[in-house]
Amino acid sequence: MLRTSRLLTTRRLLPHGYSQVACKRLQYAQYSHAARSAEGRPRVHAYSQDSLSGWLHSSGLLQHSPALRNAGPALLYQNALRYEPGTAISSTGALIATSGKKTGRSPRDKRVVEEASTVDDVWWGPVNKKLSGESFSANYDRAVSYLNTRERLYVFDGYAGWDPKYRIKVRVVCARAYHSLFMNNMLIRPTQEELENFGEPDFTIFNAGQCAADPHVEGVESETSVAISFERKQMVILGTEYAGEMKKGVFTVMHYLMPKTGVLSLHSSCNEGPDGDVSLFFGLSGTGKTTLSADPQRLLIGDDEHVWTESGVFNIEGGCYAKTIDLSAEKEPEIFNAIRFGSILENVTYNPLTHTADYSDCSITENTRCAYPIEFIPSAKVPCVGGKPQNIVLLTCDAFGVLPPVAKLTPAQAMYHFISGYTAKLAGTEEGVTEPEATFSACFGQPFLVWHPVKYAQMLAQKMQENNVNVWLVNTGWNGGAYGVGKRISLKYSRAIIDAIHSGELQDAEYSTYGVFNLQIPTAVFNVPAKVLDPSQAWEGTPEEFNTTISKLAHLFQANFKEYADKATPDIIAAGPRL
């Protein structure tokens, strides 16, 4: 039997691009995913199969053959290639899979069950639409009935949350090898001992995405339904095979449970510098969270979902889910090199002769993705935990081209922009979005909020005050003009700005006041043209066009904030744009 000691981490990056811990973790993961029998033949883990069979039976799943529990990548590759049309292996060893008709999340089809134990906690409305318990049961029965018709069922047991004090046990039941491998990458993979003693899950996802939902069920408005019951501790997926629904379902659960226990869940990426300084990056899909936090000079704690506790931060996930559109080794080497055996390329096209992925092709969707274990990033910090943050970066993708590439925020401005969550939805991240459109997403993650946004904002304000955190607004969107006229801010400029934040350069920089938004912008940043730093100077149209555009955006900010003004303090309201 394999014996392991608890893995320790190191802040120092080692040669050849691999941290010592990442190497150890990968070796252990490879063992646990492909243990060998005495005869030397690969076998699938079947720990407590009798217990699992009993649990499946009690859930209504009467499978004829044992479910494949925590199957390793090699077996999942084999089954995906054999039974799932459109699957292939890329030239670098990643599994290429397709998600069918749905290539992004379906937020309009998300439902939360109205239950006595949680009804007063949930922020009901467009984000959290109510579903009755009876309708959830109908969805559940439909999902289980479908899963019972499948020849193969996959079960993956893993954890959400790297801090043992706060983590939850998550079980995924699905009928596609692609989905099982995806959650193997995105959840925290248990050790052999942890799997043997996993017990009952704290939350279960029943993914019957190949089966359409029934629109005749009350509260179900299409053939897609993604429903969560906090009381039953279950999520049911129907009518969408997009794997990201599972990932964000787990985050939604943690986004409810963590504040309930007094700690702050965050839609953010996180990394740590050589001296232990921790930075959080807030932002929606396409704003640069994954890209900018994958810094070879800093340890990656996580790229998307975290929790801030009394002692520091921890990652919720065990992997990364990076956008791959226009991906290149030159621009994003760490992500590019993470695409290898064990990773999943989702909705990516490839050369039929060489199987080389074509990251420039968006014929299937703009929202092409890769899911990989976090240890595939050479600078990953495993376990994925860190100290208390010193810098917070609010990332936005401004489609109007009038927000500066970087501004230093006061505490009141930080709260205003956190609650506002302005960005542009980028093509493909949600069904029906084909070009960037201005939007406001409270707390930079409105689709995943369960509590009212002000609850998260108040908890963040308290953390910022207690830890004297620096907060920066960083625009990775357009410069020189609005979308269609200006250009997207160069990634090398955004990286230079983040480097200046971490080096302390921007702490000592000279600042000027930026007009309508009353922001403090630096007059110089190393390796960034001065003209780029001031959108009014970079603007390629007339001054009148600039003033009209910035006024339009300011009006949008003001109109959006009216929804939260009754619960915001006067200094936060005053921190917004002034016309």
XYZ file of C-alpha atoms in Angstrom:
579
model
C 0.000 0.000 0.000
C 1.278 3.428 -0.886
C 2.367 5.501 2.085
C 2.481 9.263 1.852
C 3.324 12.023 4.253
C 1.416 15.298 4.191
C 2.759 17.305 1.302
C 4.547 20.494 2.181
C 4.877 23.492 -0.083
C 7.662 25.888 -0.845
C 7.646 29.516 -1.843
C 10.790 29.162 -3.935
C 10.342 28.231 -7.589
C 12.577 25.387 -8.699
C 14.427 24.891 -12.003
C 12.785 23.351 -15.058
C 9.540 25.196 -14.340
C 8.192 22.771 -11.711
C 7.655 23.391 -8.027
C 8.717 20.520 -5.824
C 5.207 20.147 -4.485
C 3.620 20.127 -7.946
C 5.908 17.262 -8.964
C 5.062 15.271 -5.843
C 1.372 15.956 -6.200
C 1.378 14.921 -9.856
C 3.243 11.694 -9.094
C 0.784 10.842 -6.334
C -2.211 11.752 -8.499
C -0.911 9.509 -11.291
C -0.630 6.660 -8.804
C -4.093 7.168 -7.364
C -5.665 7.494 -10.811
C -4.074 4.326 -12.241
C -3.285 1.881 -9.461
C -2.209 -1.532 -10.650
C -3.293 -4.948 -9.549
C -0.890 -7.700 -8.577
C -0.995 -8.917 -12.196
C 0.078 -5.470 -13.381
C -3.194 -4.675 -15.165
C -4.720 -1.226 -14.604
C -7.814 -1.237 -12.447
C -10.373 1.350 -11.422
C -10.671 2.357 -7.787
C -13.649 0.634 -6.244
C -13.308 1.632 -2.598
C -16.389 0.813 -0.530
C -18.220 -0.350 -3.657
C -20.904 -1.979 -1.513
C -21.451 1.299 0.305
C -21.542 3.218 -2.981
C -23.966 0.702 -4.485
C -26.229 1.137 -1.481
C -26.103 4.906 -1.833
C -26.844 4.714 -5.572
C -29.736 2.340 -4.905
C -31.186 4.677 -2.278
C -30.928 7.490 -4.841
C -32.983 5.490 -7.331
C -30.010 4.519 -9.497
C -30.400 0.810 -10.185
C -27.395 0.308 -12.450
C -26.782 -3.134 -13.902
C -22.984 -2.904 -13.614
C -20.828 -1.214 -10.968
C -20.437 2.522 -11.423
C -16.905 3.621 -12.274
C -15.867 5.528 -9.193
C -12.989 8.006 -9.489
C -11.811 6.379 -12.695
C -8.396 7.517 -13.894
C -7.759 9.660 -16.972
C -6.556 6.731 -19.091
C -9.794 4.780 -18.665
C -11.899 7.914 -19.111
C -10.003 8.705 -22.326
C -10.657 5.172 -23.541
C -14.379 5.343 -22.830
C -14.777 8.849 -24.217
C -13.081 7.858 -27.471
C -15.107 4.671 -27.746
C -18.570 5.884 -26.735
C -18.721 9.666 -27.167
C -18.769 10.905 -30.797
C -16.622 13.923 -31.598
C -13.963 13.008 -29.039
C -10.271 12.908 -29.968
C -6.774 13.193 -28.498
C -4.828 16.344 -29.282
C -1.224 16.292 -30.449
C -0.157 17.311 -26.930
C -2.161 14.539 -25.257
C -5.262 16.412 -24.078
C -8.716 14.918 -24.518
C -10.746 16.962 -27.008
C -14.458 16.856 -26.155
C -17.586 18.613 -27.342
C -20.436 19.857 -25.176
C -23.118 19.610 -27.853
C -25.601 22.395 -28.514
C -24.784 24.322 -25.349
C -21.293 25.812 -25.379
C -21.745 28.193 -22.446
C -23.711 28.486 -19.231
C -27.492 28.895 -19.344
C -28.185 31.407 -16.521
C -31.786 31.943 -17.615
C -32.471 28.288 -16.843
C -30.928 28.294 -13.360
C -33.356 27.664 -10.497
C -33.089 27.518 -6.702
C -35.678 25.583 -4.719
C -37.804 27.695 -2.373
C -37.415 25.964 0.997
C -38.319 26.992 4.532
C -34.739 26.633 5.801
C -33.244 29.007 3.217
C -36.077 31.176 1.883
C -35.048 34.206 3.955
C -31.371 33.912 2.984
C -31.622 33.843 -0.803
C -31.526 36.975 -2.987
C -34.568 36.096 -5.078
C -34.978 37.602 -8.525
C -33.455 37.199 -11.993
C -30.307 35.532 -10.591
C -32.056 33.112 -8.236
C -35.419 32.169 -9.725
C -37.706 30.145 -7.501
C -38.559 26.522 -8.152
C -40.980 24.481 -6.076
C -39.935 21.333 -4.287
C -42.409 19.372 -6.396
C -40.852 20.624 -9.631
C -37.370 19.808 -8.368
C -38.550 16.279 -7.577
C -39.918 15.976 -11.111
C -36.542 17.053 -12.523
C -34.761 14.638 -10.196
C -36.965 11.731 -11.224
C -36.416 12.549 -14.900
C -32.637 12.685 -14.420
C -32.494 9.426 -12.476
C -34.745 7.678 -14.998
C -32.417 8.747 -17.787
C -29.263 7.737 -15.917
C -30.829 4.323 -15.300
C -30.957 3.761 -19.062
C -27.214 4.273 -19.514
C -24.842 1.339 -19.872
C -22.141 3.182 -17.951
C -22.351 5.493 -14.956
C -19.449 7.481 -13.579
C -19.122 8.678 -10.004
C -16.517 11.143 -8.873
C -16.004 11.935 -5.196
C -13.916 14.986 -4.369
C -13.677 18.052 -2.187
C -14.559 21.706 -2.593
C -12.173 23.803 -0.496
C -8.521 23.221 0.442
C -8.974 24.170 4.096
C -10.137 21.017 5.956
C -12.054 23.209 8.397
C -14.372 24.508 5.662
C -14.241 21.990 2.810
C -17.289 19.996 1.708
C -17.516 16.541 0.163
C -18.987 16.612 -3.344
C -20.239 13.622 -5.329
C -20.863 13.804 -9.085
C -22.973 11.194 -10.882
C -22.895 11.390 -14.679
C -23.058 9.336 -17.870
C -20.213 10.896 -19.870
C -16.523 10.144 -19.346
C -15.828 13.743 -20.389
C -17.892 15.041 -17.449
C -16.212 12.697 -14.983
C -12.730 13.736 -16.124
C -13.764 17.399 -15.993
C -14.782 17.157 -12.343
C -11.704 15.042 -11.599
C -9.741 18.084 -12.736
C -11.886 20.778 -11.120
C -12.592 19.297 -7.685
C -9.846 18.540 -5.187
C -8.814 14.947 -5.767
C -8.865 12.813 -2.610
C -5.947 10.678 -1.511
C -6.417 6.922 -1.407
C -7.073 7.038 2.326
C -9.527 9.933 1.976
C -11.413 8.089 -0.743
C -11.652 4.940 1.345
C -13.135 6.973 4.195
C -15.170 9.410 2.109
C -18.546 8.392 3.533
C -21.728 10.243 2.619
C -21.345 13.336 0.405
C -22.311 16.800 1.640
C -23.616 17.703 -1.812
C -24.409 15.718 -4.947
C -24.648 16.658 -8.625
C -26.845 14.476 -10.831
C -25.786 15.326 -14.375
C -28.233 14.028 -16.961
C -27.376 16.774 -19.408
C -27.964 14.606 -22.471
C -31.653 14.355 -21.494
C -33.864 17.360 -22.208
C -35.826 18.919 -19.385
C -39.620 18.879 -19.517
C -40.918 22.435 -20.168
C -44.334 21.339 -18.884
C -42.931 21.118 -15.364
C -43.939 24.247 -13.466
C -41.001 26.670 -13.298
C -39.099 24.997 -16.151
C -39.238 27.253 -19.194
C -37.141 25.379 -21.752
C -35.529 22.028 -22.427
C -32.628 23.091 -20.190
C -32.798 23.152 -16.406
C -30.058 23.644 -13.822
C -31.647 23.382 -10.385
C -30.208 23.487 -6.861
C -31.832 22.385 -3.615
C -29.893 23.479 -0.533
C -32.171 21.467 1.722
C -31.800 18.241 -0.244
C -28.135 19.087 -0.907
C -28.530 18.240 -4.573
C -28.120 19.757 -8.019
C -29.879 18.357 -11.091
C -28.734 19.164 -14.640
C -30.954 18.517 -17.658
C -30.679 19.630 -21.267
C -27.093 20.915 -21.283
C -23.820 19.013 -21.568
C -21.696 22.109 -20.943
C -19.370 20.999 -18.147
C -19.021 24.498 -16.699
C -22.506 24.159 -15.198
C -21.122 21.639 -12.685
C -18.176 23.837 -11.780
C -20.329 26.901 -11.176
C -22.941 24.813 -9.390
C -20.353 23.847 -6.780
C -19.294 27.488 -6.481
C -22.905 28.595 -6.003
C -23.230 26.128 -3.127
C -20.007 27.383 -1.525
C -21.121 30.983 -2.172
C -24.094 30.225 0.065
C -22.507 28.036 2.735
C -19.334 30.027 3.403
C -20.939 33.395 4.345
C -23.406 31.422 6.458
C -20.429 30.170 8.491
C -18.928 33.683 8.715
C -16.225 33.497 6.031
C -16.188 35.275 2.667
C -16.441 33.370 -0.604
C -14.985 35.211 -3.598
C -15.236 34.984 -7.372
C -11.544 35.704 -7.769
C -8.176 34.332 -8.703
C -5.297 34.441 -6.249
C -1.510 34.242 -6.256
C 1.395 34.685 -3.853
C 4.725 36.465 -4.268
C 8.195 35.288 -3.184
C 7.789 37.124 0.127
C 4.403 35.603 0.857
C 2.389 38.635 -0.290
C -1.039 37.525 -1.523
C -3.110 39.215 -4.233
C -6.752 38.673 -5.163
C -8.065 39.292 -8.684
C -11.792 39.849 -9.091
C -13.443 39.698 -12.483
C -15.903 37.923 -14.707
C -15.055 35.553 -17.540
C -12.758 37.122 -20.091
C -11.405 39.918 -17.894
C -8.051 38.218 -17.305
C -8.401 36.472 -13.927
C -6.892 33.221 -15.124
C -4.293 34.791 -17.413
C -2.989 37.475 -15.054
C -2.868 35.244 -12.002
C -0.814 32.595 -13.842
C 2.445 34.476 -13.297
C 5.701 32.471 -13.492
C 7.235 34.779 -10.876
C 4.478 34.077 -8.342
C 2.851 30.967 -6.906
C -0.669 30.309 -8.145
C -3.148 29.587 -5.379
C -6.117 29.436 -7.755
C -7.632 30.984 -10.858
C -11.334 31.497 -10.101
C -12.890 30.716 -6.705
C -11.597 31.378 -3.196
C -12.590 31.855 0.427
C -11.142 34.491 2.791
C -11.099 33.245 6.368
C -9.779 34.534 9.667
C -6.339 33.109 8.847
C -5.997 33.769 5.119
C -7.341 32.450 1.817
C -7.899 29.038 0.285
C -8.853 27.857 -3.173
C -12.199 26.123 -3.587
C -11.070 24.121 -6.623
C -8.467 21.566 -7.575
C -7.983 22.799 -11.120
C -8.272 25.607 -13.646
C -10.751 26.266 -16.445
C -9.010 28.610 -18.867
C -10.284 30.211 -22.044
C -8.245 29.079 -25.047
C -9.412 31.367 -27.841
C -6.285 32.740 -29.553
C -4.104 30.975 -26.976
C -0.386 30.920 -27.791
C 2.810 29.782 -26.116
C 4.192 33.307 -26.419
C 1.287 35.087 -24.719
C 0.331 32.523 -22.071
C 3.054 29.885 -21.786
C 1.917 28.362 -18.494
C -1.625 27.735 -19.697
C -0.415 26.591 -23.126
C 1.928 24.028 -21.583
C -0.745 22.765 -19.173
C -2.638 21.288 -22.121
C -1.366 17.737 -22.021
C -2.435 14.239 -20.958
C -5.148 14.550 -18.323
C -6.404 17.929 -19.541
C -9.644 18.464 -21.455
C -9.938 20.743 -24.468
C -13.582 21.729 -24.739
C -15.159 22.670 -28.098
C -11.736 23.248 -29.689
C -11.242 22.328 -33.344
C -8.112 20.540 -34.598
C -6.262 19.486 -37.717
C -7.686 16.065 -38.672
C -4.274 14.751 -39.782
C -2.035 16.032 -36.989
C -4.625 16.612 -34.223
C -2.974 19.977 -33.541
C -5.478 22.211 -31.770
C -6.534 25.362 -33.626
C -6.965 27.954 -30.897
C -7.814 30.684 -33.394
C -10.893 28.873 -34.684
C -14.150 29.991 -33.072
C -16.449 28.133 -35.474
C -17.937 26.082 -32.622
C -17.876 28.875 -30.040
C -15.803 31.814 -28.825
C -15.915 30.129 -25.430
C -13.322 27.415 -26.100
C -11.826 26.108 -22.862
C -9.284 23.846 -21.242
C -9.735 22.183 -17.854
C -6.609 20.913 -16.122
C -5.442 20.040 -12.582
C -3.851 23.019 -10.871
C -0.559 21.159 -10.458
C -0.182 21.302 -14.252
C 0.775 24.955 -13.702
C 4.496 24.829 -12.811
C 4.203 27.548 -10.185
C 1.124 26.137 -8.452
C 1.134 26.258 -4.679
C -0.153 22.952 -3.328
C -1.949 22.818 -0.913
C -3.717 25.862 -2.383
C -3.782 28.104 0.676
C -2.221 31.479 1.437
C -2.006 34.270 3.973
C -4.086 37.412 4.243
C -4.253 39.443 0.993
C -2.288 42.668 0.643
C -3.566 43.700 -2.800
C -6.984 43.424 -4.417
C -7.319 43.948 -8.158
C -10.787 44.625 -9.569
C -10.594 43.591 -13.213
C -12.978 45.045 -15.753
C -13.258 44.794 -19.507
C -14.505 48.234 -20.555
C -16.142 48.081 -23.986
C -16.529 51.891 -24.099
C -12.780 52.541 -24.020
C -12.960 55.288 -21.375
C -11.846 53.596 -18.152
C -8.104 53.810 -17.424
C -5.868 50.723 -17.558
C -5.173 51.197 -13.842
C -6.408 53.390 -10.989
C -5.796 53.350 -7.256
C -9.062 53.237 -5.321
C -10.071 54.653 -1.979
C -11.953 52.271 0.359
C -15.263 53.904 -0.637
C -14.433 53.633 -4.344
C -13.433 50.009 -3.841
C -16.867 49.233 -2.395
C -18.638 51.182 -5.140
C -16.866 49.365 -7.942
C -17.104 45.974 -6.201
C -20.868 46.323 -5.816
C -21.202 47.675 -9.370
C -19.089 44.951 -10.997
C -18.925 46.690 -14.361
C -17.517 44.778 -17.307
C -18.443 43.636 -20.796
C -19.767 40.153 -21.386
C -17.438 38.575 -23.902
C -18.639 36.442 -26.766
C -19.431 32.831 -25.937
C -19.337 32.861 -22.122
C -23.130 32.756 -22.071
C -25.532 31.421 -24.655
C -26.534 34.118 -27.155
C -23.668 36.537 -26.486
C -21.853 37.010 -29.801
C -20.037 40.313 -29.202
C -19.010 42.303 -26.114
C -21.876 44.103 -24.390
C -21.774 46.395 -21.371
C -23.128 44.842 -18.211
C -23.031 45.214 -14.445
C -22.489 42.088 -12.407
C -22.620 42.714 -8.661
C -19.515 41.613 -6.776
C -17.944 40.676 -10.131
C -19.948 37.478 -10.064
C -23.682 38.208 -9.954
C -24.731 34.982 -11.745
C -23.340 33.007 -8.799
C -24.588 35.125 -5.875
C -27.006 33.549 -3.430
C -27.108 36.195 -0.691
C -27.828 39.865 -1.430
C -24.739 41.585 -2.932
C -24.489 43.970 0.021
C -23.805 41.042 2.365
C -20.696 40.084 0.387
C -19.660 43.751 0.088
C -19.976 44.339 3.838
C -17.883 41.265 4.591
C -15.231 42.393 2.084
C -15.172 45.928 3.543
C -14.533 44.494 6.992
C -11.693 42.320 5.682
C -10.133 45.282 3.844
C -10.292 47.478 6.934
C -8.839 44.818 9.216
C -5.921 44.117 6.873
C -5.223 47.560 5.345
C -5.467 46.206 1.806
C -4.551 48.181 -1.348
C -7.285 48.098 -4.002
C -6.771 48.728 -7.717
C -9.140 49.015 -10.666
C -7.522 47.451 -13.757
C -9.175 47.705 -17.165
C -8.182 44.985 -19.635
C -10.750 46.148 -22.204
C -10.546 48.767 -24.931
C -8.285 51.775 -25.338
C -8.249 54.504 -27.988
C -11.961 54.138 -28.639
C -14.963 51.947 -27.983
C -15.309 48.344 -29.183
C -15.140 48.355 -32.976
C -12.965 51.478 -33.091
C -10.294 51.174 -30.402
C -8.090 48.196 -29.624
C -8.018 45.761 -26.732
C -5.365 46.810 -24.214
C -2.260 44.755 -24.891
C -1.740 41.836 -22.526
C 1.887 42.891 -22.082
C 0.692 46.266 -20.772
C -1.730 44.607 -18.342
C 1.058 42.330 -17.132
C 3.380 45.329 -16.669
C 0.702 47.051 -14.572
C 0.243 43.994 -12.352
C 4.032 43.752 -11.978
C 4.116 47.406 -10.910
C 1.467 46.720 -8.277
C 3.401 43.781 -6.870
C 6.799 45.493 -6.959
C 5.484 48.488 -5.033
C 6.160 50.838 -7.954
C 2.577 52.101 -7.954
C 2.656 52.728 -4.225
C 5.240 55.442 -4.791
C 3.990 56.698 -8.168
C 2.690 60.164 -8.961
C -1.018 60.347 -9.644
C -3.427 62.646 -11.424
C -7.208 62.888 -11.073
C -9.162 61.373 -13.914
C -12.260 63.418 -14.750
C -15.817 62.185 -14.412
C -14.959 59.038 -12.458
C -12.678 60.943 -10.044
C -10.079 58.171 -10.217
C -6.412 58.475 -9.306
C -4.338 57.296 -12.286
C -0.529 57.021 -12.341
C 1.346 59.367 -14.649
C 3.884 56.637 -15.484
C 4.184 52.854 -15.313
C 7.318 51.029 -16.405
C 6.883 49.439 -19.863
C 3.484 51.075 -20.459
C 3.204 54.083 -22.809
C 2.054 57.183 -20.915
C -0.592 57.842 -23.557
C -2.244 54.494 -22.838
C -2.606 55.294 -19.123
C -4.978 58.210 -19.811
C -7.928 57.209 -22.033
C -8.652 60.835 -22.882
C -5.182 61.093 -24.423
C -5.382 57.695 -26.144
C -8.787 58.480 -27.679
C -8.561 58.536 -31.466
C -11.840 60.382 -32.057
C -12.813 63.936 -31.210
C -12.902 65.335 -27.652
C -16.659 65.724 -28.018
C -17.043 62.030 -28.825
C -14.937 61.142 -25.795
C -17.008 63.339 -23.469
C -20.230 61.902 -24.834
C -18.986 58.335 -24.360
C -17.682 58.795 -20.824
C -20.893 60.573 -19.833
C -22.915 57.679 -21.250
C -20.961 55.167 -19.175
C -21.262 57.357 -16.068
C -25.042 57.461 -16.501
C -25.088 53.663 -16.766
C -23.131 53.395 -13.509
C -25.500 55.752 -11.723
C -28.622 54.016 -13.019
C -27.290 50.606 -12.010
C -26.316 51.701 -8.494
C -29.834 52.909 -7.672
C -30.670 49.271 -6.916
C -28.177 49.276 -4.021
C -28.254 52.919 -2.900
C -30.735 52.302 -0.086
C -28.258 49.953 1.632
C -25.050 51.845 0.781
C -23.420 54.480 2.996
C -23.222 58.114 1.786
C -19.454 57.903 1.209
C -19.875 54.848 -1.042
C -22.605 56.554 -3.065
C -20.390 59.654 -3.397
C -17.525 57.482 -4.692
C -19.277 56.961 -8.015
C -18.908 59.049 -11.186
C -19.927 62.709 -11.067
C -21.597 64.538 -13.928
